[in-house]
mmCIF file with all atom_site columns, C-alpha atoms in Angstrom:
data_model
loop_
_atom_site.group_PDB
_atom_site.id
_atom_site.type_symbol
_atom_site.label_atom_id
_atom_site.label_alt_id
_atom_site.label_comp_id
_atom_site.label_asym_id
_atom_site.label_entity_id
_atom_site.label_seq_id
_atom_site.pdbx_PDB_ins_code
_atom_site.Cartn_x
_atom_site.Cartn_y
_atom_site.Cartn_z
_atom_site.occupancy
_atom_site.B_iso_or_equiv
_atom_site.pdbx_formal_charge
_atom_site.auth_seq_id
_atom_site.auth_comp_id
_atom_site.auth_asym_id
_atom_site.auth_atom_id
_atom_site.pdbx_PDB_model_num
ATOM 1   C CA . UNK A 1 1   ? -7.796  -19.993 3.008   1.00 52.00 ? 1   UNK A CA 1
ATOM 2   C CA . UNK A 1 2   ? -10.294 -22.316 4.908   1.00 60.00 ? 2   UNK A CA 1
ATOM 3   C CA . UNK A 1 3   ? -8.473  -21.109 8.218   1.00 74.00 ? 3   UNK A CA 1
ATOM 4   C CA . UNK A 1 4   ? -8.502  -17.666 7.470   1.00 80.00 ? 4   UNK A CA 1
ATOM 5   C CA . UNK A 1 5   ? -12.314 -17.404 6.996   1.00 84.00 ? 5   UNK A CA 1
ATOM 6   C CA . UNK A 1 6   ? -13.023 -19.931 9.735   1.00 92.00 ? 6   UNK A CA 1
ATOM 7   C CA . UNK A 1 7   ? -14.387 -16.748 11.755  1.00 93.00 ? 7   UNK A CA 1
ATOM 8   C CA . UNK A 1 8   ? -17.230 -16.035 8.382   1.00 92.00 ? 8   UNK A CA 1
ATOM 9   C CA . UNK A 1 9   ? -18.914 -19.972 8.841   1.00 92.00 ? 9   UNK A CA 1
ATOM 10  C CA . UNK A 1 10  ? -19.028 -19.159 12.461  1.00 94.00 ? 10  UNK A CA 1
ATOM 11  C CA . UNK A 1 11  ? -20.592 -16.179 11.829  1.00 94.00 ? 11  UNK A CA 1
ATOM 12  C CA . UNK A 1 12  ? -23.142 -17.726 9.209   1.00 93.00 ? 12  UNK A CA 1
ATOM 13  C CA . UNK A 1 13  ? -23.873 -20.562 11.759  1.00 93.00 ? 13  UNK A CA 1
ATOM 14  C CA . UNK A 1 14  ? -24.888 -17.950 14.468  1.00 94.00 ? 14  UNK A CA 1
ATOM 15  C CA . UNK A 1 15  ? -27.322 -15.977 12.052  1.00 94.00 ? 15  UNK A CA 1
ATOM 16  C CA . UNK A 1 16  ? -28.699 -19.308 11.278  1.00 92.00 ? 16  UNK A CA 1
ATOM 17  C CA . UNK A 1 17  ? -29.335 -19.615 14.412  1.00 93.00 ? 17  UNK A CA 1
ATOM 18  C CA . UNK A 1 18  ? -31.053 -16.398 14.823  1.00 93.00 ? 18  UNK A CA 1
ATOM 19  C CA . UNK A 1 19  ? -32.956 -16.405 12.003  1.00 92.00 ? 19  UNK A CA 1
ATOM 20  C CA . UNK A 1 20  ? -34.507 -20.170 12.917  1.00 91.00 ? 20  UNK A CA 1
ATOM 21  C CA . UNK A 1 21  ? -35.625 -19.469 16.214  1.00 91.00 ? 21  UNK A CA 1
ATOM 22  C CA . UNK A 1 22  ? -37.621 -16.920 14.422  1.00 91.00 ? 22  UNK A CA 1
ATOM 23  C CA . UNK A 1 23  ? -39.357 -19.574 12.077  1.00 89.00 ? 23  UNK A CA 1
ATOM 24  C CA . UNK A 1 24  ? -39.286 -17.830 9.200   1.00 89.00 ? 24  UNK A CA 1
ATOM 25  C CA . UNK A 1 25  ? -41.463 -18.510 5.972   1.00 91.00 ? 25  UNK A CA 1
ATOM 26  C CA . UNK A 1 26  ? -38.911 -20.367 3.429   1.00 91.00 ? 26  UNK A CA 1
ATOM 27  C CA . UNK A 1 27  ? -36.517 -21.855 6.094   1.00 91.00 ? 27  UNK A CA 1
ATOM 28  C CA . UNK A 1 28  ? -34.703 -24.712 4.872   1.00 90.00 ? 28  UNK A CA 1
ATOM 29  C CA . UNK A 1 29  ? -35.724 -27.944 7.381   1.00 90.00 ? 29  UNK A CA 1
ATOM 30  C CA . UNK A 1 30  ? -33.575 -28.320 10.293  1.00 88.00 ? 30  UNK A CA 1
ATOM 31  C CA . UNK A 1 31  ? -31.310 -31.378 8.570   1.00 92.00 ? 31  UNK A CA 1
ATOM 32  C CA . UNK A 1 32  ? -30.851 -28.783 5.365   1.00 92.00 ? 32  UNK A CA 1
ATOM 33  C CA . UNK A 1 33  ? -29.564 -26.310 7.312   1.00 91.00 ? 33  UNK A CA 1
ATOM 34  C CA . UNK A 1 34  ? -25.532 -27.402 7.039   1.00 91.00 ? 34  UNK A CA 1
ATOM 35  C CA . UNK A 1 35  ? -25.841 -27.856 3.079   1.00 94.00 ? 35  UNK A CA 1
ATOM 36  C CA . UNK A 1 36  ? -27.544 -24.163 2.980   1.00 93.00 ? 36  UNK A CA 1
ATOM 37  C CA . UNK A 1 37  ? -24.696 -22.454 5.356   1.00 93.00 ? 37  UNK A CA 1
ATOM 38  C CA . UNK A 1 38  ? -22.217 -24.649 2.829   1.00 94.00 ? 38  UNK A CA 1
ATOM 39  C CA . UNK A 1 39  ? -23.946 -22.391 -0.068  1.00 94.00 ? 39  UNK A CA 1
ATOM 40  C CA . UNK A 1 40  ? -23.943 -19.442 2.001   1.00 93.00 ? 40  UNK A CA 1
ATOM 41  C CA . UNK A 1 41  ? -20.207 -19.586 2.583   1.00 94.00 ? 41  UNK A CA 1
ATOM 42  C CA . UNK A 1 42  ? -19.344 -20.120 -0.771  1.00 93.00 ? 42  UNK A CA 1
ATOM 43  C CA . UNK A 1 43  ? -20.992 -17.673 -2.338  1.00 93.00 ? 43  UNK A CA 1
ATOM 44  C CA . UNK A 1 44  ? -19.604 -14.961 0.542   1.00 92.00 ? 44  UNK A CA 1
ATOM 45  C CA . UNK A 1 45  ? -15.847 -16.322 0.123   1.00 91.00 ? 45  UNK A CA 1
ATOM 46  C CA . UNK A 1 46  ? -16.460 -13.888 -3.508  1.00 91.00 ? 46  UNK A CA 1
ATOM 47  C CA . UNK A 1 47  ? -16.188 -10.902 -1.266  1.00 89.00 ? 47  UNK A CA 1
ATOM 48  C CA . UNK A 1 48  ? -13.315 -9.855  0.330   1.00 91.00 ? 48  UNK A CA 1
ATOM 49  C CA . UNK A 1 49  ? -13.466 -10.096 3.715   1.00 91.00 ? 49  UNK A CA 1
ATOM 50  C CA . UNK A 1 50  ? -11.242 -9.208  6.753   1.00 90.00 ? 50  UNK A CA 1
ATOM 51  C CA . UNK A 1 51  ? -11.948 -10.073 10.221  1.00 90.00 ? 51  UNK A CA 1
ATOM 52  C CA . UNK A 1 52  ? -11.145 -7.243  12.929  1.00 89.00 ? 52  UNK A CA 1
ATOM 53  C CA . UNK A 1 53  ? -13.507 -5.073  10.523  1.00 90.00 ? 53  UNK A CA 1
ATOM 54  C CA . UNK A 1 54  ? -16.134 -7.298  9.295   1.00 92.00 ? 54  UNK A CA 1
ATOM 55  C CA . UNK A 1 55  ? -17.614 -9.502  12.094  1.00 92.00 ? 55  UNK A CA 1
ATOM 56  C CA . UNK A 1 56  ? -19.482 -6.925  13.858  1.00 93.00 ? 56  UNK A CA 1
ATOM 57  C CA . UNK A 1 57  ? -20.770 -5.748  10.409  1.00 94.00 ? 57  UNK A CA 1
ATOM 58  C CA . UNK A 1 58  ? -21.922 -9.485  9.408   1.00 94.00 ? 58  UNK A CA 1
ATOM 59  C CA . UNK A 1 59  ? -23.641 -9.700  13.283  1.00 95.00 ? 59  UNK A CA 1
ATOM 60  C CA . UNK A 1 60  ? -25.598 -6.560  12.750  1.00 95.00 ? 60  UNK A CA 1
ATOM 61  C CA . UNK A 1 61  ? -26.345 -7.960  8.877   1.00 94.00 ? 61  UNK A CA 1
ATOM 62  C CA . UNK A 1 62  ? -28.082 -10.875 10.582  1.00 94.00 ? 62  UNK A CA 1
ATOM 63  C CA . UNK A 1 63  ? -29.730 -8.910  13.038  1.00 94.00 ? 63  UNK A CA 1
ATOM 64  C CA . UNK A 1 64  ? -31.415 -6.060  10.855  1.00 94.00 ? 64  UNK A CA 1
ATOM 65  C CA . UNK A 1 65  ? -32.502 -8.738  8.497   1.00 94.00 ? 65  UNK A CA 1
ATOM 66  C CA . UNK A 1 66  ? -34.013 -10.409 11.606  1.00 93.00 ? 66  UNK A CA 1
ATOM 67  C CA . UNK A 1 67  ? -35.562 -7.716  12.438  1.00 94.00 ? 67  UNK A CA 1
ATOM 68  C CA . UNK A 1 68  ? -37.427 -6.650  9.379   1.00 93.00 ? 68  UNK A CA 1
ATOM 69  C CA . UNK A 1 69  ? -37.454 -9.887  6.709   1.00 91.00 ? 69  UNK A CA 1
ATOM 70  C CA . UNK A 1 70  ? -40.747 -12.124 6.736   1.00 92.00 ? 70  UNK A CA 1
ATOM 71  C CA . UNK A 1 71  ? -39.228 -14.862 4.805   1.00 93.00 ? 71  UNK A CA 1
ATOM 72  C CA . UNK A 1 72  ? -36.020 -16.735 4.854   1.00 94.00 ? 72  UNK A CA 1
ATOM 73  C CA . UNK A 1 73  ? -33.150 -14.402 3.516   1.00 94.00 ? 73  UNK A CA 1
ATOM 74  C CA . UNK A 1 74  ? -30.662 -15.012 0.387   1.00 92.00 ? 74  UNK A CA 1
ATOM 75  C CA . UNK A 1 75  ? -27.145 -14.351 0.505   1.00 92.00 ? 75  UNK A CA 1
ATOM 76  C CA . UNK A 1 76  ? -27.542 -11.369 -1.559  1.00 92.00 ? 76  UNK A CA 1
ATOM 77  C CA . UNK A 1 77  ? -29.885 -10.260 1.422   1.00 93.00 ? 77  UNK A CA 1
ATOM 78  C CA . UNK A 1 78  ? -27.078 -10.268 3.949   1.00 92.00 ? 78  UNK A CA 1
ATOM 79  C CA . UNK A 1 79  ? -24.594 -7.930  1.328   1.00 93.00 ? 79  UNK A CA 1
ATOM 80  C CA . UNK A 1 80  ? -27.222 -5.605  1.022   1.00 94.00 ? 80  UNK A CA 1
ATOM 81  C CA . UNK A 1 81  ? -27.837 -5.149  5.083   1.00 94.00 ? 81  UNK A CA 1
ATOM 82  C CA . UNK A 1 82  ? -23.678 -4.890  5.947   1.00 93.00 ? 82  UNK A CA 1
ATOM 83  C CA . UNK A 1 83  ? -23.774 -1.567  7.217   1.00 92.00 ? 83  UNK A CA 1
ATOM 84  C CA . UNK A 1 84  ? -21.245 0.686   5.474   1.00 91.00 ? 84  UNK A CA 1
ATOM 85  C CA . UNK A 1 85  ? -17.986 0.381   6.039   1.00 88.00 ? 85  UNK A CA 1
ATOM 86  C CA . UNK A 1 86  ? -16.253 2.701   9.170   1.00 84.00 ? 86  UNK A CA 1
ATOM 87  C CA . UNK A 1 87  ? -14.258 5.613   7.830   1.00 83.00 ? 87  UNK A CA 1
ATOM 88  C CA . UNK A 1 88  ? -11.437 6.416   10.040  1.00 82.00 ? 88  UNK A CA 1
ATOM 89  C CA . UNK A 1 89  ? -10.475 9.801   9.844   1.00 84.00 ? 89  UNK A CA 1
ATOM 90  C CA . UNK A 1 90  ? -7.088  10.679  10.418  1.00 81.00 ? 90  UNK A CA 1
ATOM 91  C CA . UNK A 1 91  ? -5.662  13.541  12.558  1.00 81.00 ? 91  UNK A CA 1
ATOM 92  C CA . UNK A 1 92  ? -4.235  16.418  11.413  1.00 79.00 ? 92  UNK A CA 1
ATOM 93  C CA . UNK A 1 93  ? -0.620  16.748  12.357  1.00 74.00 ? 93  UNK A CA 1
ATOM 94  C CA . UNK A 1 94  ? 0.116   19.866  14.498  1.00 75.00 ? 94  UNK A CA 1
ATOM 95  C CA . UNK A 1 95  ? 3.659   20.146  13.055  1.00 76.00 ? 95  UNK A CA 1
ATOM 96  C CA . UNK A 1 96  ? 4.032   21.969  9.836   1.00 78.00 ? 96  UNK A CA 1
ATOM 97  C CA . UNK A 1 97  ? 7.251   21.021  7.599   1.00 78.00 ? 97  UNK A CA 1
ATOM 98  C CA . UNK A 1 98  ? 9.873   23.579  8.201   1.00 83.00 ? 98  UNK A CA 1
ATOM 99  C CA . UNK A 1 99  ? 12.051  24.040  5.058   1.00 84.00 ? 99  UNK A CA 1
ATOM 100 C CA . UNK A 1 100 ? 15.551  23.151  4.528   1.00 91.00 ? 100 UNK A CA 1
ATOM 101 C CA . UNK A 1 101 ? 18.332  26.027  3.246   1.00 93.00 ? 101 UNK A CA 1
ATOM 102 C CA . UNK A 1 102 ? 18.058  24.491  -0.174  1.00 94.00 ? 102 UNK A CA 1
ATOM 103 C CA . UNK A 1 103 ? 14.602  24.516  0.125   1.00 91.00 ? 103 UNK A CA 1
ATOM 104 C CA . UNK A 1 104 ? 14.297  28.266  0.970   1.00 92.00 ? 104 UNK A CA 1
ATOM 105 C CA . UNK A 1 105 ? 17.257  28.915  -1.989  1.00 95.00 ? 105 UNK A CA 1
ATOM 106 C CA . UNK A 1 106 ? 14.989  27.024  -4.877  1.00 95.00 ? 106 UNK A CA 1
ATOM 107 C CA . UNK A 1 107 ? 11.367  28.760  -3.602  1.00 94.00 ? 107 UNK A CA 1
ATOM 108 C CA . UNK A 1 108 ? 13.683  32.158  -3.682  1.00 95.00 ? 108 UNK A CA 1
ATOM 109 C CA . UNK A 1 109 ? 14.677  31.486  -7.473  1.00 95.00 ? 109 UNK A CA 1
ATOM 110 C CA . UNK A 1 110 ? 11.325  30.283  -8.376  1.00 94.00 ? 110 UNK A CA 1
ATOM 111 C CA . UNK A 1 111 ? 10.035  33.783  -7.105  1.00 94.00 ? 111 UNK A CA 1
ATOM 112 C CA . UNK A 1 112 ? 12.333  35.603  -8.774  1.00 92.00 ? 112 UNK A CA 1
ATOM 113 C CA . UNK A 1 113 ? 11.567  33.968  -12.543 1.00 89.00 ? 113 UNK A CA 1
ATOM 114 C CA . UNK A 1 114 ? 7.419   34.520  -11.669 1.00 87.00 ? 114 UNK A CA 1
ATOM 115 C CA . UNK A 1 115 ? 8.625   38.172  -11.224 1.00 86.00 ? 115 UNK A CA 1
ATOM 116 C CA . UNK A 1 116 ? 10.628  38.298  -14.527 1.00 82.00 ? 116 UNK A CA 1
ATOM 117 C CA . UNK A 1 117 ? 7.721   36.184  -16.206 1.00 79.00 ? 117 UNK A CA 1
ATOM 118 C CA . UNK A 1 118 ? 4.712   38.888  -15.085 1.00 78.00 ? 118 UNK A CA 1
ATOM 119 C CA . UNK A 1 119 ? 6.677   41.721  -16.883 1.00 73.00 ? 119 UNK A CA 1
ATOM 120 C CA . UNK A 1 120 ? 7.647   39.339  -19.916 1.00 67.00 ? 120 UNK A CA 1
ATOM 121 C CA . UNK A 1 121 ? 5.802   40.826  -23.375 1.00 60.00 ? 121 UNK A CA 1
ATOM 122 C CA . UNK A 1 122 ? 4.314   37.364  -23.752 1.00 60.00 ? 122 UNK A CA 1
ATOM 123 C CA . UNK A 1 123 ? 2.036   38.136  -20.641 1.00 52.00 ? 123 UNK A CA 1
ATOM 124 C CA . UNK A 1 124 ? 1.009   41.760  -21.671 1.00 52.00 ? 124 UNK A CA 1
ATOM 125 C CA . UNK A 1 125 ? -2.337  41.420  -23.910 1.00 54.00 ? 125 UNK A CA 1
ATOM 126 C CA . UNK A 1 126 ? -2.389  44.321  -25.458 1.00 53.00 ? 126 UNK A CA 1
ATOM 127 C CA . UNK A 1 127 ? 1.240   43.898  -26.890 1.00 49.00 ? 127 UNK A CA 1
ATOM 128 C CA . UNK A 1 128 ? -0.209  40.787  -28.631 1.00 50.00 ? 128 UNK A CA 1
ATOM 129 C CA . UNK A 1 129 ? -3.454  41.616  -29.772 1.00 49.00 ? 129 UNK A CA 1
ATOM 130 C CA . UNK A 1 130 ? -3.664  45.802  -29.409 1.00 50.00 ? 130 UNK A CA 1
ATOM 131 C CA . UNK A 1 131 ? -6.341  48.146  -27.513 1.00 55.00 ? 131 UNK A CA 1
ATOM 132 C CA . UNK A 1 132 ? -9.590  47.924  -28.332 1.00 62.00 ? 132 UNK A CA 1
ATOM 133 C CA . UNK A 1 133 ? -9.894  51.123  -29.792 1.00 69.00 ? 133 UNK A CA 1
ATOM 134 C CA . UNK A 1 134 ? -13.184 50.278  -31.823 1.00 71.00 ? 134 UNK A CA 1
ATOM 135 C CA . UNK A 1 135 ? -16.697 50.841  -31.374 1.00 73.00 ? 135 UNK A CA 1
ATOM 136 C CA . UNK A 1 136 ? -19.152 48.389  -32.347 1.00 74.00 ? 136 UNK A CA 1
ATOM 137 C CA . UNK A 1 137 ? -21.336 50.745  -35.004 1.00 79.00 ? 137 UNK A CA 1
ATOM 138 C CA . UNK A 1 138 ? -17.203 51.422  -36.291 1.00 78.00 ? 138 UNK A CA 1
ATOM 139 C CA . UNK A 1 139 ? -16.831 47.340  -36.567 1.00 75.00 ? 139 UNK A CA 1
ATOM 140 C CA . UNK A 1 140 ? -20.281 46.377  -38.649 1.00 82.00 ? 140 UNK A CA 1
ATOM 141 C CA . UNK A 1 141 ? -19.394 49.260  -40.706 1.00 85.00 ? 141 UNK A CA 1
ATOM 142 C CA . UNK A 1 142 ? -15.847 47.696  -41.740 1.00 81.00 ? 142 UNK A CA 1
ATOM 143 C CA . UNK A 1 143 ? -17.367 44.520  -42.289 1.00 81.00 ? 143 UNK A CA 1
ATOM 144 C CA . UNK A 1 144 ? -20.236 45.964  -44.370 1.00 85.00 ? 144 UNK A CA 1
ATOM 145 C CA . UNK A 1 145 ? -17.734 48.165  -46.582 1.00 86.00 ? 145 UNK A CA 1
ATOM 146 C CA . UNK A 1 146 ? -15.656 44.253  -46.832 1.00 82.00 ? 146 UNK A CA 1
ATOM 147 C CA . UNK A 1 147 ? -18.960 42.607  -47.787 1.00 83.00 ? 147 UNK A CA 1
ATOM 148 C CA . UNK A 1 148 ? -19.090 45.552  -50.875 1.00 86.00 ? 148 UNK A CA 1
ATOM 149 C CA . UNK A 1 149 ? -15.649 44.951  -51.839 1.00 80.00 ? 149 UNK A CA 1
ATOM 150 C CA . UNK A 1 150 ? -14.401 48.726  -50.459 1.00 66.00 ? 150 UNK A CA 1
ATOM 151 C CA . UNK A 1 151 ? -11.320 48.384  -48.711 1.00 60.00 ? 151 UNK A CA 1
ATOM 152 C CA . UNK A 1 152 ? -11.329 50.877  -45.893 1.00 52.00 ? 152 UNK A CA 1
ATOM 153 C CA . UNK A 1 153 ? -8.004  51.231  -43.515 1.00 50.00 ? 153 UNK A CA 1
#
């Protein structure tokens, strides 16, 4: 594990470097400075890290936070200045899947039960539930003669 991150304390030493040559308020003294990048790189091993994407991403973290902190940073500073990670789109492919013979026979069956399912009685509306033959003064005029007790139908 201490191999495979070798590449984030080199990283943390440069910064340290940057950001001391700038004489910031809060820096640790000169003979600190190894316990502090110790701290640092403990607290970043939390993250997951990978190298080929994340080096450039910690340089430029040091560098914007050079650029606009007054006072020695935290580790938490550096997360939130890693610029977001690169999306890499992928291209379309040009060829489209051409279907095999027993592909073709199954999409042919398929279309033949939709076309026996559209005409089916279960898909018809009005064989389930009628026409709506009824006006609305017809309907409150039902439901009053119900509310009287008159059964009219």
């Amino acid at each position: 594990m201490e191999n495979q991150h070798e590449w984030l304390k080199k990283e943390i030493a440069k910064g340290f470097m940057l950001l001391s040559a700038l004489n910031l308020k809060g820096r640790p003294a000169a003979k600190d400075l190894t316990a502090v990048a110790q701290v640092w790189y403990g607290l970043l091993l939390k993250q997951k890290w990978q190298p080929d994407r994340d080096v450039s991403r910690v340089k430029m973290a040091f560098e914007n936070i050079a650029v606009s902190q007054n006072e020695w940073p935290n580790p938490s500073d550096l997360i939130r200045y890693l610029p977001p990670l690169e999306i890499k789109m992928v291209p379309r492919l040009d060829e489209k899947h051409t279907p095999t013979t027993y592909g073709k026979q199954q999409a042919k069956a398929l279309k033949q039960k939709l076309a026996v399912l559209k005409t089916a009685p279960c898909m018809n509306r009005e064989w389930i539930h009628g026409q709506r033959h009824r006006t609305v003064d017809e309907c409150r005029k039902i439901y009053a003669d119900r509310q009287k007790g008159i059964k009219n139908e």
